[in-house]
GROMACS .gro file of C-alpha atoms in nm:
model
  405
    1UNK     CA    1   2.117  -0.182  -3.288
    2UNK     CA    2   2.098  -0.013  -2.950
    3UNK     CA    3   1.842  -0.003  -2.673
    4UNK     CA    4   1.757   0.359  -2.600
    5UNK     CA    5   1.535   0.504  -2.329
    6UNK     CA    6   1.395   0.843  -2.426
    7UNK     CA    7   1.223   1.071  -2.176
    8UNK     CA    8   1.001   1.362  -2.278
    9UNK     CA    9   0.899   1.628  -2.025
   10UNK     CA   10   0.575   1.819  -1.990
   11UNK     CA   11   0.668   2.096  -2.234
   12UNK     CA   12   0.768   1.838  -2.497
   13UNK     CA   13   0.422   1.677  -2.480
   14UNK     CA   14   0.232   1.997  -2.398
   15UNK     CA   15  -0.009   1.982  -2.695
   16UNK     CA   16  -0.140   1.728  -2.949
   17UNK     CA   17   0.098   1.876  -3.210
   18UNK     CA   18   0.398   1.830  -2.982
   19UNK     CA   19   0.294   1.474  -2.898
   20UNK     CA   20   0.282   1.403  -3.274
   21UNK     CA   21   0.632   1.554  -3.306
   22UNK     CA   22   0.755   1.322  -3.030
   23UNK     CA   23   0.600   1.030  -3.219
   24UNK     CA   24   0.796   1.128  -3.533
   25UNK     CA   25   1.120   1.149  -3.333
   26UNK     CA   26   1.058   0.807  -3.179
   27UNK     CA   27   0.972   0.665  -3.523
   28UNK     CA   28   1.304   0.798  -3.657
   29UNK     CA   29   1.494   0.614  -3.383
   30UNK     CA   30   1.303   0.294  -3.472
   31UNK     CA   31   1.386   0.341  -3.840
   32UNK     CA   32   1.754   0.361  -3.743
   33UNK     CA   33   1.714   0.008  -3.604
   34UNK     CA   34   1.704   0.091  -3.232
   35UNK     CA   35   1.478  -0.058  -2.969
   36UNK     CA   36   1.304   0.232  -2.794
   37UNK     CA   37   1.141   0.271  -2.454
   38UNK     CA   38   0.973   0.609  -2.406
   39UNK     CA   39   0.900   0.768  -2.068
   40UNK     CA   40   0.668   1.069  -2.061
   41UNK     CA   41   0.551   1.330  -1.813
   42UNK     CA   42   0.204   1.480  -1.787
   43UNK     CA   43   0.126   1.755  -2.038
   44UNK     CA   44   0.266   2.091  -1.920
   45UNK     CA   45   0.047   2.253  -1.655
   46UNK     CA   46  -0.157   1.937  -1.594
   47UNK     CA   47   0.009   1.840  -1.264
   48UNK     CA   48  -0.042   2.192  -1.129
   49UNK     CA   49  -0.410   2.173  -1.231
   50UNK     CA   50  -0.452   1.841  -1.051
   51UNK     CA   51  -0.278   1.971  -0.737
   52UNK     CA   52  -0.510   2.275  -0.737
   53UNK     CA   53  -0.814   2.048  -0.764
   54UNK     CA   54  -0.691   1.843  -0.469
   55UNK     CA   55  -0.643   2.156  -0.259
   56UNK     CA   56  -1.004   2.256  -0.331
   57UNK     CA   57  -1.106   1.936  -0.152
   58UNK     CA   58  -0.857   1.949   0.140
   59UNK     CA   59  -0.619   2.216   0.265
   60UNK     CA   60  -0.359   1.943   0.315
   61UNK     CA   61  -0.462   1.665   0.073
   62UNK     CA   62  -0.435   1.306   0.195
   63UNK     CA   63  -0.105   1.182   0.042
   64UNK     CA   64  -0.241   0.845  -0.074
   65UNK     CA   65  -0.540   1.001  -0.248
   66UNK     CA   66  -0.327   1.282  -0.390
   67UNK     CA   67  -0.111   1.019  -0.561
   68UNK     CA   68  -0.424   0.864  -0.712
   69UNK     CA   69  -0.516   1.202  -0.859
   70UNK     CA   70  -0.167   1.305  -0.974
   71UNK     CA   71  -0.094   0.976  -1.153
   72UNK     CA   72  -0.374   1.042  -1.402
   73UNK     CA   73  -0.171   1.315  -1.574
   74UNK     CA   74   0.090   1.078  -1.717
   75UNK     CA   75  -0.175   0.818  -1.799
   76UNK     CA   76  -0.332   1.058  -2.048
   77UNK     CA   77   0.004   1.124  -2.218
   78UNK     CA   78   0.105   0.760  -2.264
   79UNK     CA   79  -0.228   0.677  -2.428
   80UNK     CA   80  -0.211   0.975  -2.663
   81UNK     CA   81   0.148   0.902  -2.764
   82UNK     CA   82   0.067   0.536  -2.833
   83UNK     CA   83  -0.219   0.651  -3.057
   84UNK     CA   84   0.008   0.900  -3.237
   85UNK     CA   85   0.265   0.627  -3.306
   86UNK     CA   86   0.004   0.379  -3.430
   87UNK     CA   87  -0.134   0.650  -3.658
   88UNK     CA   88   0.202   0.670  -3.840
   89UNK     CA   89   0.243   0.294  -3.859
   90UNK     CA   90   0.461   0.228  -3.554
   91UNK     CA   91   0.345  -0.051  -3.323
   92UNK     CA   92   0.342   0.079  -2.965
   93UNK     CA   93   0.206  -0.018  -2.626
   94UNK     CA   94   0.153   0.201  -2.320
   95UNK     CA   95   0.208   0.106  -1.956
   96UNK     CA   96   0.125   0.286  -1.635
   97UNK     CA   97   0.387   0.270  -1.361
   98UNK     CA   98   0.200  -0.004  -1.176
   99UNK     CA   99   0.149  -0.214  -1.490
  100UNK     CA  100   0.525  -0.238  -1.553
  101UNK     CA  101   0.556  -0.268  -1.246
  102UNK     CA  102   0.777   0.003  -1.099
  103UNK     CA  103   0.783  -0.108  -0.735
  104UNK     CA  104   0.833   0.165  -0.473
  105UNK     CA  105   0.820   0.222  -0.100
  106UNK     CA  106   0.506   0.369   0.058
  107UNK     CA  107   0.620   0.732   0.106
  108UNK     CA  108   0.332   0.882  -0.091
  109UNK     CA  109   0.416   1.186  -0.306
  110UNK     CA  110   0.788   1.121  -0.235
  111UNK     CA  111   0.821   0.747  -0.311
  112UNK     CA  112   1.152   0.582  -0.394
  113UNK     CA  113   1.197   0.306  -0.650
  114UNK     CA  114   1.292  -0.033  -0.502
  115UNK     CA  115   1.264  -0.267  -0.802
  116UNK     CA  116   1.141  -0.283  -1.164
  117UNK     CA  117   0.988  -0.586  -1.335
  118UNK     CA  118   1.111  -0.564  -1.695
  119UNK     CA  119   0.953  -0.891  -1.820
  120UNK     CA  120   0.657  -0.740  -2.010
  121UNK     CA  121   0.868  -0.459  -2.158
  122UNK     CA  122   1.131  -0.701  -2.289
  123UNK     CA  123   0.861  -0.919  -2.446
  124UNK     CA  124   0.716  -0.618  -2.629
  125UNK     CA  125   1.059  -0.500  -2.745
  126UNK     CA  126   1.124  -0.853  -2.877
  127UNK     CA  127   0.802  -0.822  -3.078
  128UNK     CA  128   0.928  -0.495  -3.230
  129UNK     CA  129   0.702  -0.260  -3.035
  130UNK     CA  130   0.785   0.078  -2.890
  131UNK     CA  131   0.718   0.063  -2.517
  132UNK     CA  132   0.571   0.378  -2.359
  133UNK     CA  133   0.584   0.408  -1.980
  134UNK     CA  134   0.420   0.668  -1.758
  135UNK     CA  135   0.691   0.852  -1.567
  136UNK     CA  136   0.668   0.978  -1.208
  137UNK     CA  137   0.466   0.683  -1.078
  138UNK     CA  138   0.476   0.330  -0.945
  139UNK     CA  139   0.308   0.094  -0.701
  140UNK     CA  140   0.392   0.009  -0.340
  141UNK     CA  141   0.382  -0.330  -0.165
  142UNK     CA  142   0.016  -0.275  -0.069
  143UNK     CA  143  -0.081  -0.225  -0.432
  144UNK     CA  144  -0.137   0.149  -0.384
  145UNK     CA  145  -0.045   0.397  -0.656
  146UNK     CA  146   0.263   0.601  -0.562
  147UNK     CA  147   0.435   0.902  -0.715
  148UNK     CA  148   0.803   0.995  -0.703
  149UNK     CA  149   0.785   1.371  -0.640
  150UNK     CA  150   0.832   1.665  -0.875
  151UNK     CA  151   1.053   1.581  -1.172
  152UNK     CA  152   1.013   1.211  -1.099
  153UNK     CA  153   0.981   1.120  -1.467
  154UNK     CA  154   1.358   1.173  -1.502
  155UNK     CA  155   1.411   0.919  -1.224
  156UNK     CA  156   1.166   0.679  -1.388
  157UNK     CA  157   1.358   0.701  -1.716
  158UNK     CA  158   1.701   0.645  -1.563
  159UNK     CA  159   1.571   0.359  -1.345
  160UNK     CA  160   1.418   0.189  -1.649
  161UNK     CA  161   1.744   0.239  -1.842
  162UNK     CA  162   1.934   0.077  -1.553
  163UNK     CA  163   1.689  -0.215  -1.528
  164UNK     CA  164   1.696  -0.275  -1.905
  165UNK     CA  165   2.074  -0.214  -1.928
  166UNK     CA  166   2.004   0.043  -2.201
  167UNK     CA  167   2.287   0.179  -2.413
  168UNK     CA  168   2.181   0.539  -2.346
  169UNK     CA  169   1.916   0.734  -2.158
  170UNK     CA  170   1.821   1.048  -2.347
  171UNK     CA  171   1.639   1.320  -2.153
  172UNK     CA  172   1.450   1.542  -2.397
  173UNK     CA  173   1.348   1.877  -2.255
  174UNK     CA  174   1.279   2.236  -2.364
  175UNK     CA  175   1.651   2.325  -2.356
  176UNK     CA  176   1.925   2.178  -2.576
  177UNK     CA  177   2.156   2.075  -2.294
  178UNK     CA  178   2.300   2.177  -1.958
  179UNK     CA  179   2.399   2.544  -1.935
  180UNK     CA  180   2.636   2.731  -1.706
  181UNK     CA  181   2.318   2.878  -1.552
  182UNK     CA  182   1.956   2.935  -1.655
  183UNK     CA  183   1.969   3.121  -1.992
  184UNK     CA  184   1.636   3.287  -1.908
  185UNK     CA  185   1.810   3.468  -1.623
  186UNK     CA  186   2.150   3.512  -1.788
  187UNK     CA  187   2.122   3.528  -2.170
  188UNK     CA  188   2.502   3.489  -2.197
  189UNK     CA  189   2.489   3.142  -2.035
  190UNK     CA  190   2.680   2.878  -2.232
  191UNK     CA  191   2.580   2.521  -2.316
  192UNK     CA  192   2.833   2.263  -2.198
  193UNK     CA  193   2.920   1.968  -2.427
  194UNK     CA  194   3.002   1.752  -2.126
  195UNK     CA  195   2.971   1.772  -1.751
  196UNK     CA  196   3.074   1.521  -1.486
  197UNK     CA  197   2.818   1.330  -1.281
  198UNK     CA  198   2.966   1.488  -0.970
  199UNK     CA  199   2.906   1.841  -1.099
  200UNK     CA  200   2.561   1.754  -1.237
  201UNK     CA  201   2.466   1.602  -0.904
  202UNK     CA  202   2.555   1.924  -0.725
  203UNK     CA  203   2.377   2.143  -0.981
  204UNK     CA  204   2.063   1.928  -0.963
  205UNK     CA  205   2.065   1.931  -0.584
  206UNK     CA  206   2.111   2.307  -0.578
  207UNK     CA  207   1.813   2.401  -0.791
  208UNK     CA  208   1.907   2.341  -1.156
  209UNK     CA  209   1.580   2.223  -1.313
  210UNK     CA  210   1.735   2.041  -1.610
  211UNK     CA  211   1.754   1.706  -1.428
  212UNK     CA  212   1.601   1.584  -1.104
  213UNK     CA  213   1.870   1.502  -0.847
  214UNK     CA  214   1.748   1.147  -0.788
  215UNK     CA  215   1.778   1.071  -1.160
  216UNK     CA  216   2.143   1.180  -1.154
  217UNK     CA  217   2.207   0.971  -0.840
  218UNK     CA  218   2.050   0.671  -1.010
  219UNK     CA  219   2.254   0.723  -1.326
  220UNK     CA  220   2.577   0.752  -1.127
  221UNK     CA  221   2.502   0.445  -0.915
  222UNK     CA  222   2.416   0.219  -1.211
  223UNK     CA  223   2.656   0.379  -1.463
  224UNK     CA  224   2.376   0.482  -1.700
  225UNK     CA  225   2.499   0.687  -1.996
  226UNK     CA  226   2.291   1.006  -1.974
  227UNK     CA  227   2.238   1.277  -2.234
  228UNK     CA  228   2.027   1.595  -2.224
  229UNK     CA  229   1.876   1.700  -2.559
  230UNK     CA  230   1.612   1.940  -2.695
  231UNK     CA  231   1.275   1.802  -2.806
  232UNK     CA  232   1.195   2.128  -2.983
  233UNK     CA  233   1.507   2.151  -3.205
  234UNK     CA  234   1.624   1.880  -3.444
  235UNK     CA  235   1.990   1.783  -3.437
  236UNK     CA  236   2.263   1.867  -3.190
  237UNK     CA  237   2.447   1.647  -2.943
  238UNK     CA  238   2.313   1.813  -2.630
  239UNK     CA  239   2.515   1.763  -2.312
  240UNK     CA  240   2.663   1.427  -2.214
  241UNK     CA  241   2.693   1.360  -1.843
  242UNK     CA  242   3.018   1.169  -1.810
  243UNK     CA  243   3.205   0.962  -1.553
  244UNK     CA  244   3.542   1.095  -1.670
  245UNK     CA  245   3.696   1.409  -1.529
  246UNK     CA  246   3.858   1.661  -1.759
  247UNK     CA  247   4.225   1.653  -1.663
  248UNK     CA  248   4.295   1.986  -1.827
  249UNK     CA  249   4.523   2.174  -1.587
  250UNK     CA  250   4.358   2.502  -1.687
  251UNK     CA  251   4.010   2.379  -1.598
  252UNK     CA  252   3.795   2.668  -1.475
  253UNK     CA  253   3.739   2.682  -1.102
  254UNK     CA  254   3.361   2.712  -1.147
  255UNK     CA  255   3.152   2.528  -1.407
  256UNK     CA  256   2.806   2.661  -1.330
  257UNK     CA  257   2.578   2.875  -1.113
  258UNK     CA  258   2.260   2.726  -0.967
  259UNK     CA  259   1.974   2.893  -0.782
  260UNK     CA  260   1.673   2.767  -0.593
  261UNK     CA  261   1.366   2.963  -0.486
  262UNK     CA  262   1.215   2.661  -0.314
  263UNK     CA  263   1.367   2.755   0.021
  264UNK     CA  264   1.242   2.860   0.364
  265UNK     CA  265   1.436   2.927   0.682
  266UNK     CA  266   1.333   2.814   1.032
  267UNK     CA  267   1.491   2.972   1.342
  268UNK     CA  268   1.480   2.806   1.684
  269UNK     CA  269   1.615   3.068   1.922
  270UNK     CA  270   1.751   3.047   2.275
  271UNK     CA  271   1.763   2.670   2.314
  272UNK     CA  272   1.991   2.518   2.581
  273UNK     CA  273   2.346   2.474   2.452
  274UNK     CA  274   2.379   2.104   2.535
  275UNK     CA  275   2.443   1.772   2.358
  276UNK     CA  276   2.142   1.626   2.178
  277UNK     CA  277   1.958   1.951   2.106
  278UNK     CA  278   2.028   1.929   1.730
  279UNK     CA  279   1.898   1.572   1.723
  280UNK     CA  280   1.588   1.672   1.919
  281UNK     CA  281   1.508   1.938   1.658
  282UNK     CA  282   1.612   1.763   1.335
  283UNK     CA  283   1.500   1.415   1.443
  284UNK     CA  284   1.145   1.546   1.480
  285UNK     CA  285   1.162   1.709   1.136
  286UNK     CA  286   1.296   1.387   0.981
  287UNK     CA  287   1.017   1.183   1.143
  288UNK     CA  288   0.771   1.413   0.963
  289UNK     CA  289   0.941   1.316   0.631
  290UNK     CA  290   1.061   1.674   0.574
  291UNK     CA  291   1.401   1.728   0.413
  292UNK     CA  292   1.648   1.966   0.578
  293UNK     CA  293   1.914   2.138   0.369
  294UNK     CA  294   2.135   2.410   0.522
  295UNK     CA  295   2.200   2.406   0.897
  296UNK     CA  296   2.361   2.662   1.129
  297UNK     CA  297   2.410   2.642   1.505
  298UNK     CA  298   2.556   2.953   1.657
  299UNK     CA  299   2.824   2.956   1.927
  300UNK     CA  300   2.658   2.925   2.269
  301UNK     CA  301   2.609   3.238   2.478
  302UNK     CA  302   2.531   3.210   2.851
  303UNK     CA  303   2.420   2.851   2.813
  304UNK     CA  304   2.189   2.904   2.515
  305UNK     CA  305   2.226   2.892   2.137
  306UNK     CA  306   2.028   2.971   1.821
  307UNK     CA  307   1.964   2.694   1.570
  308UNK     CA  308   1.861   2.765   1.209
  309UNK     CA  309   1.789   2.534   0.915
  310UNK     CA  310   1.621   2.543   0.575
  311UNK     CA  311   1.341   2.328   0.436
  312UNK     CA  312   1.151   2.325   0.104
  313UNK     CA  313   0.912   2.619   0.088
  314UNK     CA  314   0.610   2.388   0.066
  315UNK     CA  315   0.706   2.241   0.404
  316UNK     CA  316   0.754   2.582   0.570
  317UNK     CA  317   0.419   2.611   0.753
  318UNK     CA  318   0.406   2.246   0.871
  319UNK     CA  319   0.767   2.271   0.998
  320UNK     CA  320   0.699   2.601   1.174
  321UNK     CA  321   0.395   2.450   1.348
  322UNK     CA  322   0.598   2.142   1.438
  323UNK     CA  323   0.869   2.356   1.601
  324UNK     CA  324   0.614   2.573   1.784
  325UNK     CA  325   0.467   2.254   1.927
  326UNK     CA  326   0.812   2.161   2.057
  327UNK     CA  327   0.897   2.506   2.192
  328UNK     CA  328   0.842   2.420   2.560
  329UNK     CA  329   1.009   2.078   2.548
  330UNK     CA  330   1.308   2.230   2.368
  331UNK     CA  331   1.326   2.518   2.613
  332UNK     CA  332   1.337   2.765   2.321
  333UNK     CA  333   1.267   3.134   2.378
  334UNK     CA  334   1.131   3.198   2.027
  335UNK     CA  335   1.041   3.015   1.704
  336UNK     CA  336   1.025   3.213   1.378
  337UNK     CA  337   1.114   3.184   1.012
  338UNK     CA  338   1.121   3.336   0.665
  339UNK     CA  339   0.990   3.191   0.339
  340UNK     CA  340   1.114   3.482   0.127
  341UNK     CA  341   1.467   3.346   0.081
  342UNK     CA  342   1.656   3.165  -0.193
  343UNK     CA  343   1.979   2.972  -0.238
  344UNK     CA  344   2.248   3.063  -0.491
  345UNK     CA  345   2.543   2.830  -0.549
  346UNK     CA  346   2.867   2.808  -0.745
  347UNK     CA  347   2.975   2.458  -0.858
  348UNK     CA  348   3.290   2.319  -1.015
  349UNK     CA  349   3.540   2.034  -0.987
  350UNK     CA  350   3.809   2.297  -1.046
  351UNK     CA  351   3.743   2.434  -0.697
  352UNK     CA  352   3.950   2.144  -0.563
  353UNK     CA  353   4.265   2.296  -0.710
  354UNK     CA  354   4.180   2.668  -0.710
  355UNK     CA  355   4.195   2.891  -0.404
  356UNK     CA  356   3.998   3.209  -0.353
  357UNK     CA  357   3.662   3.095  -0.496
  358UNK     CA  358   3.476   3.169  -0.171
  359UNK     CA  359   3.637   3.510  -0.125
  360UNK     CA  360   3.555   3.609  -0.485
  361UNK     CA  361   3.195   3.494  -0.441
  362UNK     CA  362   3.149   3.683  -0.112
  363UNK     CA  363   3.320   3.997  -0.245
  364UNK     CA  364   3.103   3.997  -0.559
  365UNK     CA  365   2.784   3.975  -0.354
  366UNK     CA  366   2.902   4.237  -0.105
  367UNK     CA  367   2.974   4.484  -0.387
  368UNK     CA  368   2.608   4.454  -0.488
  369UNK     CA  369   2.488   4.505  -0.129
  370UNK     CA  370   2.357   4.147  -0.102
  371UNK     CA  371   2.359   4.014   0.254
  372UNK     CA  372   2.445   3.647   0.313
  373UNK     CA  373   2.224   3.477   0.574
  374UNK     CA  374   2.367   3.123   0.568
  375UNK     CA  375   2.661   2.947   0.402
  376UNK     CA  376   2.706   2.582   0.309
  377UNK     CA  377   3.009   2.427   0.139
  378UNK     CA  378   3.136   2.099  -0.001
  379UNK     CA  379   3.452   2.009  -0.191
  380UNK     CA  380   3.306   2.132  -0.522
  381UNK     CA  381   3.034   2.382  -0.427
  382UNK     CA  382   2.959   2.690  -0.217
  383UNK     CA  383   2.598   2.785  -0.145
  384UNK     CA  384   2.461   3.098   0.018
  385UNK     CA  385   2.113   3.180   0.143
  386UNK     CA  386   2.003   3.533   0.051
  387UNK     CA  387   1.686   3.742   0.023
  388UNK     CA  388   1.478   3.612  -0.270
  389UNK     CA  389   1.454   3.956  -0.433
  390UNK     CA  390   1.830   3.943  -0.506
  391UNK     CA  391   1.829   3.598  -0.671
  392UNK     CA  392   1.855   3.703  -1.036
  393UNK     CA  393   2.102   3.984  -0.963
  394UNK     CA  394   2.326   3.747  -0.763
  395UNK     CA  395   2.317   3.487  -1.041
  396UNK     CA  396   2.409   3.740  -1.309
  397UNK     CA  397   2.697   3.902  -1.121
  398UNK     CA  398   2.845   3.566  -1.013
  399UNK     CA  399   2.817   3.428  -1.368
  400UNK     CA  400   3.014   3.731  -1.491
  401UNK     CA  401   3.264   3.729  -1.204
  402UNK     CA  402   3.359   3.367  -1.278
  403UNK     CA  403   3.380   3.436  -1.654
  404UNK     CA  404   3.122   3.174  -1.756
  405UNK     CA  405   2.984   3.361  -2.058
   0.00000   0.00000   0.00000
């Protein structure tokens, strides 16, 4: 007997029929003798509907109240799944994030998990029940409902698996594993049987939508065995995210291509080229709880320099206004930006032992007339910022250039 945490995304529970199919899959795991904890997302499209409703009330919805609204999506799903399981003779009990409780900090809409009380869940498992937990949500120290940000149900599932010391955390989604890139963009993309946590972490951080980055970080930190499977197709082993590196000497330099449309570029031009200017800019952005990704500071010219950085597209207008408010105190000559950009990245542990990956990437893009605006690198990844209209073309040509079909 094993303790398994299963997570089902919005597409997997997108209709009453699909919720019933999830119930059958959970029942099959119970019949095999396993204890099962199920984490579910809101039904597909529901979170977007709730966000739209909130924006009809306020242009920039109050974060605390937005969390109250958003958390209702998962609450519907857990109740429906519990009913579906009871209907086929499986004892089940649903919990919201604050009933568990999943304790978080108070950064509304972007909360981080601090602790999980597993007492009630363990008692139910002991009684032979399937435990169903609403993903994406928790409760802060004030007792306020909090949400974990887009894709937060993955993080909920992995955190619960870590707290319960589960044997495996299975992430069921609308794809049957992790691919070399998005098969909807590149039909020749290949499913990988295994991928290392290090590579998965990079892919998730760079725009791969299969797993949320925080869920991969959690799994790596607490050594949670993680597997990605399809909820729409029976059978198959999916992709196992492993801690072991493949020591094959012929390992390919690049394992996958990721892309991310959720990018915007901010330019702070003509600021004094002096110590502390980067902190003055980025410290203000950090204080506003806005994440910065790529950063470039040009070589100073006649005592001034240009400073550019990227933020999530949803934070573009607030960041631009923030920088315009600082223009005089920074001594900048101009503040502008562009929210029509995207990031394309190549990832692979093999890059550590292969030379020429960057030159091949840049040459491939140049041959297609694609201009690179910014570059960011790590030991196992190279990312470039390009015009959004070239995103799919860049992904396809890089996937072919690195022979990932």
